[in-house]
mmCIF file of C-alpha atoms and ligand atoms in Angstrom:
data_model
loop_
_atom_site.group_PDB
_atom_site.id
_atom_site.type_symbol
_atom_site.label_atom_id
_atom_site.label_comp_id
_atom_site.label_asym_id
_atom_site.label_seq_id
_atom_site.Cartn_x
_atom_site.Cartn_y
_atom_site.Cartn_z
ATOM 1 C CA MET A 1 -7.418 -11.038 -16.511
ATOM 2 C CA SER A 2 -6.047 -12.507 -12.675
ATOM 3 C CA ASP A 3 -7.949 -15.002 -11.369
ATOM 4 C CA LEU A 4 -7.307 -14.647 -7.449
ATOM 5 C CA SER A 5 -10.548 -16.797 -6.322
ATOM 6 C CA GLY A 6 -10.180 -18.525 -3.061
ATOM 7 C CA LYS A 7 -7.704 -16.041 -2.055
ATOM 8 C CA ALA A 8 -8.008 -13.843 1.340
ATOM 9 C CA ILE A 9 -5.965 -10.487 0.984
ATOM 10 C CA ILE A 10 -5.602 -7.565 3.336
ATOM 11 C CA VAL A 11 -5.106 -4.314 1.985
ATOM 12 C CA THR A 12 -4.079 -0.930 4.352
ATOM 13 C CA GLY A 13 -5.348 2.371 3.630
ATOM 14 C CA ALA A 14 -8.180 1.103 2.006
ATOM 15 C CA SER A 15 -10.724 4.254 2.828
ATOM 16 C CA ARG A 16 -9.835 6.345 -0.345
ATOM 17 C CA GLY A 17 -7.284 6.728 -3.373
ATOM 18 C CA ILE A 18 -4.663 3.774 -4.109
ATOM 19 C CA GLY A 19 -6.138 1.737 -1.266
ATOM 20 C CA ALA A 20 -9.585 1.851 -2.176
ATOM 21 C CA ALA A 21 -9.212 0.889 -5.589
ATOM 22 C CA THR A 22 -6.925 -1.788 -5.271
ATOM 23 C CA ALA A 23 -9.644 -3.135 -2.815
ATOM 24 C CA LEU A 24 -12.134 -2.969 -5.462
ATOM 25 C CA GLU A 25 -9.749 -4.760 -8.088
ATOM 26 C CA LEU A 26 -8.536 -7.498 -6.087
ATOM 27 C CA ALA A 27 -12.141 -8.339 -5.325
ATOM 28 C CA GLN A 28 -13.253 -8.236 -9.077
ATOM 29 C CA SER A 29 -10.764 -10.770 -9.686
ATOM 30 C CA GLY A 30 -12.280 -13.070 -7.248
ATOM 31 C CA ALA A 31 -10.538 -12.026 -3.936
ATOM 32 C CA SER A 32 -11.938 -11.939 -0.534
ATOM 33 C CA VAL A 33 -10.717 -8.841 0.406
ATOM 34 C CA ILE A 34 -10.509 -6.626 4.068
ATOM 35 C CA LEU A 35 -10.326 -3.159 3.986
ATOM 36 C CA ALA A 36 -8.598 -1.515 6.614
ATOM 37 C CA ALA A 37 -8.285 2.108 7.326
ATOM 38 C CA ARG A 38 -8.922 4.638 10.396
ATOM 39 C CA SER A 39 -12.052 5.640 8.904
ATOM 40 C CA GLU A 40 -14.824 3.323 9.784
ATOM 41 C CA GLN A 41 -17.796 4.700 7.684
ATOM 42 C CA ASP A 42 -15.350 5.011 4.086
ATOM 43 C CA ILE A 43 -14.044 1.607 4.679
ATOM 44 C CA LYS A 44 -17.484 0.032 5.445
ATOM 45 C CA HIS A 45 -19.275 1.530 2.606
ATOM 46 C CA ASN A 46 -16.202 1.107 0.375
ATOM 47 C CA ALA A 47 -16.726 -2.634 1.595
ATOM 48 C CA GLN A 48 -20.445 -2.671 0.709
ATOM 49 C CA GLN A 49 -19.984 -1.060 -2.670
ATOM 50 C CA ILE A 50 -17.873 -5.063 -3.455
ATOM 51 C CA ARG A 51 -20.445 -6.767 -1.563
ATOM 52 C CA ASN A 52 -23.181 -5.205 -4.187
ATOM 53 C CA HIS A 53 -21.240 -6.053 -7.294
ATOM 54 C CA GLY A 54 -21.231 -9.879 -5.935
ATOM 55 C CA GLY A 55 -17.294 -9.453 -4.086
ATOM 56 C CA GLN A 56 -16.654 -10.469 -0.910
ATOM 57 C CA ALA A 57 -15.081 -7.543 1.274
ATOM 58 C CA GLU A 58 -14.974 -7.030 5.348
ATOM 59 C CA ALA A 59 -14.315 -3.384 6.614
ATOM 60 C CA VAL A 60 -11.932 -3.688 9.857
ATOM 61 C CA THR A 61 -11.244 -0.500 11.637
ATOM 62 C CA CYS A 62 -7.436 -0.180 11.913
ATOM 63 C CA ASP A 63 -4.489 2.542 12.503
ATOM 64 C CA VAL A 64 -1.440 0.594 11.290
ATOM 65 C CA SER A 65 0.788 3.041 13.672
ATOM 66 C CA LYS A 66 -0.447 0.420 16.969
ATOM 67 C CA TYR A 67 0.692 -3.061 16.363
ATOM 68 C CA LYS A 68 -2.213 -4.308 18.373
ATOM 69 C CA ASP A 69 -4.407 -3.168 15.306
ATOM 70 C CA VAL A 70 -2.355 -4.778 13.119
ATOM 71 C CA GLU A 71 -2.427 -7.916 14.727
ATOM 72 C CA ALA A 72 -6.417 -8.005 15.336
ATOM 73 C CA LEU A 73 -6.770 -7.176 11.373
ATOM 74 C CA ILE A 74 -4.338 -10.115 10.365
ATOM 75 C CA SER A 75 -6.323 -12.177 12.853
ATOM 76 C CA HIS A 76 -9.761 -11.102 11.164
ATOM 77 C CA CYS A 77 -9.139 -12.375 8.003
ATOM 78 C CA GLU A 78 -7.723 -15.396 8.977
ATOM 79 C CA SER A 79 -10.800 -16.197 11.577
ATOM 80 C CA THR A 80 -13.461 -14.729 8.602
ATOM 81 C CA PHE A 81 -11.769 -16.318 5.300
ATOM 82 C CA GLY A 82 -9.746 -19.244 6.932
ATOM 83 C CA ARG A 83 -6.588 -17.902 5.264
ATOM 84 C CA LEU A 84 -4.244 -15.083 4.251
ATOM 85 C CA ASP A 85 -2.577 -15.208 1.241
ATOM 86 C CA GLY A 86 -1.889 -11.329 0.666
ATOM 87 C CA LEU A 87 -1.309 -8.312 2.651
ATOM 88 C CA VAL A 88 -1.100 -4.701 0.783
ATOM 89 C CA ASN A 89 0.968 -2.061 2.974
ATOM 90 C CA ASN A 90 -0.615 0.793 0.959
ATOM 91 C CA ALA A 91 -1.364 3.200 4.221
ATOM 92 C CA GLY A 92 0.985 6.207 4.040
ATOM 93 C CA VAL A 93 0.952 10.153 4.530
ATOM 94 C CA ILE A 94 2.267 12.954 3.280
ATOM 95 C CA GLU A 95 1.318 15.686 6.087
ATOM 96 C CA PRO A 96 3.279 17.485 8.131
ATOM 97 C CA ILE A 97 4.663 18.904 4.646
ATOM 98 C CA GLY A 98 7.154 21.238 5.357
ATOM 99 C CA HIS A 99 11.205 22.129 6.622
ATOM 100 C CA ILE A 100 13.137 20.663 9.097
ATOM 101 C CA ALA A 101 13.949 23.358 10.690
ATOM 102 C CA THR A 102 10.115 24.445 11.735
ATOM 103 C CA SER A 103 8.621 21.061 12.344
ATOM 104 C CA ASP A 104 6.450 19.707 15.020
ATOM 105 C CA PRO A 105 8.555 16.500 16.321
ATOM 106 C CA ASN A 106 5.235 14.515 17.681
ATOM 107 C CA ALA A 107 3.449 15.730 14.095
ATOM 108 C CA TRP A 108 7.033 14.496 12.472
ATOM 109 C CA ASN A 109 7.383 11.418 14.720
ATOM 110 C CA HIS A 110 3.918 10.605 13.808
ATOM 111 C CA ALA A 111 3.895 10.524 10.316
ATOM 112 C CA THR A 112 7.446 8.607 10.414
ATOM 113 C CA THR A 113 5.591 6.019 12.443
ATOM 114 C CA ILE A 114 2.469 5.595 10.180
ATOM 115 C CA ASN A 115 4.648 5.031 6.606
ATOM 116 C CA PHE A 116 7.457 2.739 8.210
ATOM 117 C CA ASN A 117 6.533 1.577 11.504
ATOM 118 C CA GLY A 118 2.973 0.439 9.934
ATOM 119 C CA VAL A 119 4.416 -1.216 7.319
ATOM 120 C CA TYR A 120 6.861 -3.166 9.947
ATOM 121 C CA HIS A 121 3.357 -4.255 11.812
ATOM 122 C CA GLY A 122 1.720 -5.639 8.970
ATOM 123 C CA ILE A 123 4.779 -7.904 8.046
ATOM 124 C CA ARG A 124 5.602 -8.809 11.544
ATOM 125 C CA ALA A 125 1.806 -9.747 11.914
ATOM 126 C CA ALA A 126 1.677 -11.395 8.637
ATOM 127 C CA LEU A 127 4.817 -13.015 7.817
ATOM 128 C CA PRO A 128 4.392 -16.243 10.801
ATOM 129 C CA ILE A 129 1.515 -17.430 9.042
ATOM 130 C CA MET A 130 2.507 -16.877 5.572
ATOM 131 C CA MET A 131 6.073 -18.654 6.663
ATOM 132 C CA ALA A 132 3.936 -21.920 8.214
ATOM 133 C CA GLN A 133 1.524 -22.071 5.108
ATOM 134 C CA GLN A 134 5.014 -21.787 2.929
ATOM 135 C CA HIS A 135 3.003 -19.151 0.368
ATOM 136 C CA GLY A 136 1.919 -15.460 0.624
ATOM 137 C CA THR A 137 2.063 -12.121 -0.920
ATOM 138 C CA ILE A 138 3.540 -8.843 0.717
ATOM 139 C CA ILE A 139 3.424 -5.549 -0.928
ATOM 140 C CA THR A 140 4.540 -2.493 0.373
ATOM 141 C CA VAL A 141 3.502 0.369 -1.534
ATOM 142 C CA GLY A 142 6.807 2.268 -1.703
ATOM 143 C CA SER A 143 7.540 5.770 -3.600
ATOM 144 C CA GLY A 144 10.555 7.138 -5.726
ATOM 145 C CA ALA A 145 10.864 9.710 -2.579
ATOM 146 C CA ALA A 146 12.320 6.406 -0.975
ATOM 147 C CA HIS A 147 15.556 7.272 -3.073
ATOM 148 C CA SER A 148 15.431 10.917 -3.997
ATOM 149 C CA ALA A 149 15.750 13.609 -1.290
ATOM 150 C CA LEU A 150 13.100 16.139 -1.865
ATOM 151 C CA GLU A 151 12.422 20.152 0.316
ATOM 152 C CA GLY A 152 9.581 19.775 2.649
ATOM 153 C CA TRP A 153 9.208 15.952 2.659
ATOM 154 C CA SER A 154 11.925 14.811 5.140
ATOM 155 C CA HIS A 155 9.435 12.578 7.536
ATOM 156 C CA TYR A 156 8.061 11.051 3.774
ATOM 157 C CA CYS A 157 11.325 10.555 2.008
ATOM 158 C CA ALA A 158 13.196 9.033 5.366
ATOM 159 C CA SER A 159 10.090 6.707 6.372
ATOM 160 C CA LYS A 160 9.477 5.671 2.571
ATOM 161 C CA ALA A 161 13.271 4.854 2.093
ATOM 162 C CA ALA A 162 13.212 3.047 5.531
ATOM 163 C CA ALA A 163 10.104 1.034 4.608
ATOM 164 C CA HIS A 164 11.753 0.217 1.405
ATOM 165 C CA MET A 165 14.934 -1.123 2.957
ATOM 166 C CA LEU A 166 12.620 -3.368 5.701
ATOM 167 C CA THR A 167 10.544 -4.952 2.619
ATOM 168 C CA LEU A 168 14.240 -5.677 1.250
ATOM 169 C CA CYS A 169 15.245 -7.065 4.470
ATOM 170 C CA ALA A 170 11.941 -9.188 4.834
ATOM 171 C CA HIS A 171 12.656 -11.015 1.279
ATOM 172 C CA LYS A 172 15.748 -12.398 3.049
ATOM 173 C CA GLU A 173 14.184 -13.952 5.562
ATOM 174 C CA ALA A 174 10.796 -14.980 3.967
ATOM 175 C CA ALA A 175 11.748 -16.109 0.251
ATOM 176 C CA SER A 176 13.064 -19.288 1.207
ATOM 177 C CA PHE A 177 9.446 -19.996 2.758
ATOM 178 C CA GLY A 178 8.074 -19.553 -0.585
ATOM 179 C CA VAL A 179 6.883 -16.303 0.301
ATOM 180 C CA ASP A 180 6.798 -13.052 -2.227
ATOM 181 C CA VAL A 181 8.254 -9.432 -0.414
ATOM 182 C CA VAL A 182 7.766 -6.776 -3.170
ATOM 183 C CA SER A 183 7.471 -2.768 -3.114
ATOM 184 C CA LEU A 184 5.743 -1.381 -5.892
ATOM 185 C CA SER A 185 6.718 2.306 -6.870
ATOM 186 C CA PRO A 186 3.579 4.138 -8.614
ATOM 187 C CA GLY A 187 4.820 6.889 -9.692
ATOM 188 C CA THR A 188 2.256 10.234 -9.161
ATOM 189 C CA VAL A 189 -1.352 9.295 -8.542
ATOM 190 C CA ALA A 190 -4.419 11.158 -8.386
ATOM 191 C CA THR A 191 -5.264 11.132 -5.083
ATOM 192 C CA GLU A 192 -6.259 13.173 -2.009
ATOM 193 C CA MET A 193 -2.534 12.865 -1.027
ATOM 194 C CA GLN A 194 -1.725 15.023 -4.710
ATOM 195 C CA ILE A 195 -4.090 17.239 -3.403
ATOM 196 C CA LEU A 196 -2.545 18.025 0.072
ATOM 197 C CA ILE A 197 1.152 18.174 -2.074
ATOM 198 C CA LYS A 198 -0.048 20.987 -4.372
ATOM 199 C CA ALA A 199 -1.724 22.725 -1.784
ATOM 200 C CA SER A 200 1.488 22.789 0.140
ATOM 201 C CA GLY A 201 3.427 24.213 -3.408
ATOM 202 C CA ILE A 202 6.947 23.325 -1.798
ATOM 203 C CA ASN A 203 8.620 21.271 -4.198
ATOM 204 C CA PRO A 204 8.315 20.054 -8.215
ATOM 205 C CA VAL A 205 5.899 17.830 -7.235
ATOM 206 C CA SER A 206 3.488 20.712 -6.175
ATOM 207 C CA GLN A 207 3.576 22.014 -9.037
ATOM 208 C CA LEU A 208 2.704 18.731 -11.255
ATOM 209 C CA GLU A 209 -0.947 19.196 -13.043
ATOM 210 C CA THR A 210 -3.720 16.608 -11.956
ATOM 211 C CA SER A 211 -3.644 15.499 -15.589
ATOM 212 C CA ASP A 212 0.228 14.556 -15.076
ATOM 213 C CA HIS A 213 -0.442 11.954 -12.593
ATOM 214 C CA LEU A 214 -1.976 8.443 -13.011
ATOM 215 C CA GLU A 215 -5.395 7.005 -12.152
ATOM 216 C CA ALA A 216 -5.320 5.058 -9.127
ATOM 217 C CA GLU A 217 -6.964 2.053 -11.237
ATOM 218 C CA TRP A 218 -3.265 2.001 -12.446
ATOM 219 C CA PRO A 219 -1.217 1.101 -9.103
ATOM 220 C CA ALA A 220 -4.465 -1.254 -8.299
ATOM 221 C CA LYS A 221 -4.382 -3.463 -11.711
ATOM 222 C CA ALA A 222 -0.252 -3.895 -10.816
ATOM 223 C CA ILE A 223 -1.094 -4.717 -7.486
ATOM 224 C CA THR A 224 -3.330 -7.663 -8.358
ATOM 225 C CA TRP A 225 -0.955 -8.628 -11.170
ATOM 226 C CA LEU A 226 1.884 -8.869 -8.099
ATOM 227 C CA CYS A 227 -0.937 -10.995 -5.988
ATOM 228 C CA SER A 228 -1.674 -13.364 -8.999
ATOM 229 C CA GLY A 229 2.126 -14.487 -9.248
ATOM 230 C CA GLY A 230 3.803 -11.450 -10.542
ATOM 231 C CA ALA A 231 5.341 -10.964 -7.815
ATOM 232 C CA THR A 232 7.527 -14.022 -7.697
ATOM 233 C CA ASP A 233 10.048 -12.761 -10.535
ATOM 234 C CA TYR A 234 10.210 -9.402 -8.307
ATOM 235 C CA SER A 235 10.419 -10.889 -4.791
ATOM 236 C CA GLY A 236 13.343 -8.613 -3.005
ATOM 237 C CA GLN A 237 13.158 -6.144 -5.539
ATOM 238 C CA GLU A 238 10.885 -2.671 -6.534
ATOM 239 C CA VAL A 239 8.753 -2.390 -9.204
ATOM 240 C CA SER A 240 7.936 0.590 -10.871
ATOM 241 C CA LEU A 241 4.906 1.868 -12.837
ATOM 242 C CA ARG A 242 7.612 4.035 -14.932
ATOM 243 C CA ASP A 243 9.175 1.071 -15.972
ATOM 244 C CA ALA A 244 7.610 0.081 -19.602
ATOM 245 C CA ASP A 245 8.302 -3.531 -19.324
ATOM 246 C CA ILE A 246 6.318 -3.338 -16.196
ATOM 247 C CA ARG A 247 3.276 -1.731 -17.623
ATOM 248 C CA GLN A 248 3.002 -4.220 -20.704
ATOM 249 C CA LYS A 249 3.309 -7.419 -18.562
ATOM 250 C CA ILE A 250 0.556 -5.871 -16.400
ATOM 251 C CA GLY A 251 -1.601 -5.140 -20.043
ATOM 252 C CA LEU A 252 -1.014 -1.163 -19.350
ATOM 253 C CA ALA A 253 -0.766 1.176 -21.973
ATOM 254 C CA ILE A 254 3.171 1.831 -22.308
ATOM 255 C CA ASN A 255 3.160 5.544 -22.869
HETATM 256 P P1 NAP B 301 -4.567 9.019 0.020
HETATM 257 O O1 NAP B 301 -5.889 8.947 -0.749
HETATM 258 O O2 NAP B 301 -4.236 9.880 1.153
HETATM 259 O O3 NAP B 301 -4.758 7.413 1.163
HETATM 260 C C1 NAP B 301 -4.196 7.401 2.071
HETATM 261 C C2 NAP B 301 -4.875 5.651 2.919
HETATM 262 O O4 NAP B 301 -4.011 5.629 3.851
HETATM 263 C C3 NAP B 301 -6.398 6.609 3.100
HETATM 264 O O5 NAP B 301 -7.097 5.126 2.971
HETATM 265 C C4 NAP B 301 -5.757 6.666 4.618
HETATM 266 O O6 NAP B 301 -6.889 5.928 5.684
HETATM 267 C C5 NAP B 301 -5.217 5.442 5.173
HETATM 268 N N1 NAP B 301 -3.922 5.794 6.214
HETATM 269 C C6 NAP B 301 -3.589 7.117 6.919
HETATM 270 N N2 NAP B 301 -2.878 6.747 7.917
HETATM 271 C C7 NAP B 301 -3.508 5.757 8.341
HETATM 272 C C8 NAP B 301 -3.269 4.788 9.493
HETATM 273 N N3 NAP B 301 -2.549 5.374 10.765
HETATM 274 N N4 NAP B 301 -3.779 3.663 9.492
HETATM 275 C C9 NAP B 301 -4.629 3.262 8.610
HETATM 276 N N5 NAP B 301 -4.543 3.582 7.731
HETATM 277 C C10 NAP B 301 -4.374 4.780 7.285
HETATM 278 O O7 NAP B 301 -3.191 8.298 -0.771
HETATM 279 P P2 NAP B 301 -3.153 7.551 -1.996
HETATM 280 O O8 NAP B 301 -2.124 8.643 -3.051
HETATM 281 O O9 NAP B 301 -4.175 6.787 -1.800
HETATM 282 O O10 NAP B 301 -1.610 7.036 -1.175
HETATM 283 C C11 NAP B 301 -1.741 5.206 -0.808
HETATM 284 C C12 NAP B 301 -0.049 4.903 -0.987
HETATM 285 O O11 NAP B 301 0.623 5.028 -1.726
HETATM 286 C C13 NAP B 301 0.552 5.588 0.361
HETATM 287 O O12 NAP B 301 1.709 4.838 1.420
HETATM 288 C C14 NAP B 301 1.296 6.475 -0.322
HETATM 289 O O13 NAP B 301 2.958 7.354 0.069
HETATM 290 C C15 NAP B 301 1.310 5.832 -1.751
HETATM 291 N N6 NAP B 301 1.977 6.446 -3.460
HETATM 292 C C16 NAP B 301 1.274 7.587 -3.240
HETATM 293 C C17 NAP B 301 1.517 8.445 -4.471
HETATM 294 C C18 NAP B 301 0.591 9.573 -5.001
HETATM 295 O O14 NAP B 301 1.235 9.753 -5.904
HETATM 296 N N7 NAP B 301 -0.400 9.490 -4.760
HETATM 297 C C19 NAP B 301 2.727 8.151 -4.764
HETATM 298 C C20 NAP B 301 4.069 7.599 -4.670
HETATM 299 C C21 NAP B 301 3.469 6.505 -3.505
HETATM 300 P P3 NAP B 301 -7.857 6.646 7.082
HETATM 301 O O15 NAP B 301 -7.460 7.858 6.891
HETATM 302 O O16 NAP B 301 -9.173 6.597 6.691
HETATM 303 O O17 NAP B 301 -6.792 5.850 7.930
#
């Protein structure tokens, strides 16, 4: 069991899915958690649930596509908990699924701004603090789509590939300051995102059944393990939940 007592960790995209499960798992391991997303009621509810079970949690409304929101989020963590030990760049969107030739440029740009610039905003705001204190963990929730082209997902594949490279670049600049920067590729996970993917019917991922997907608790446990020191051996790399060795290290079933 990971022990994150005394640590303060921010999770973006914590209103549902992987982010909500991660906030809960981190809090159960003793971390003080800040849940961030656009849906204020949902993050407030999730934070209250954590507090009801004896954990420490705060909700901060934040649109990661806006740098001022992310800056305020990081400041809130420092002023509330007096520290910043971890940042989980989890917020992401799959819509609008569709072909490039018929895509709406505004919607395409908005999705890539969330998936890519949102990660940049988090790293940009967190790094000066973590580098000054000579420790910290930044985890970006990546995707196999960063490395594999898929029909109808040009915005998603391109922005996840860019976020992956940004994560590797951040490692180059932060490693000597004791800051670990890693990417986690979770495989397919049973969340609202997969419901949208299935409804699109566009590519092979949409043909998967709900039973083919992992529960959100799996990436949540992986992220908690990474925040507990697991990231140090993998800084500058992508950790994949499809990797049996990684699953074993985290204590998840291998098959
Ligand atoms: P989800 O259930 O749809 O949750 C997405 C989260 O991102 C929500 O909390 C949403 O909250 C938040 N979000 C979206 N836009 C945001 C913005 N502009 N600012 C702040 N928060 C925002 O999806 P999920 O499956 O948990 O996805 C979490 C991450 O895992 C994403 O980065 C996704 O790409 C990645 N991933 C998922 C899978 C999968 O199979 N599910 C596979 C590989 C990678 P609000 O709408 O309230 O803002």
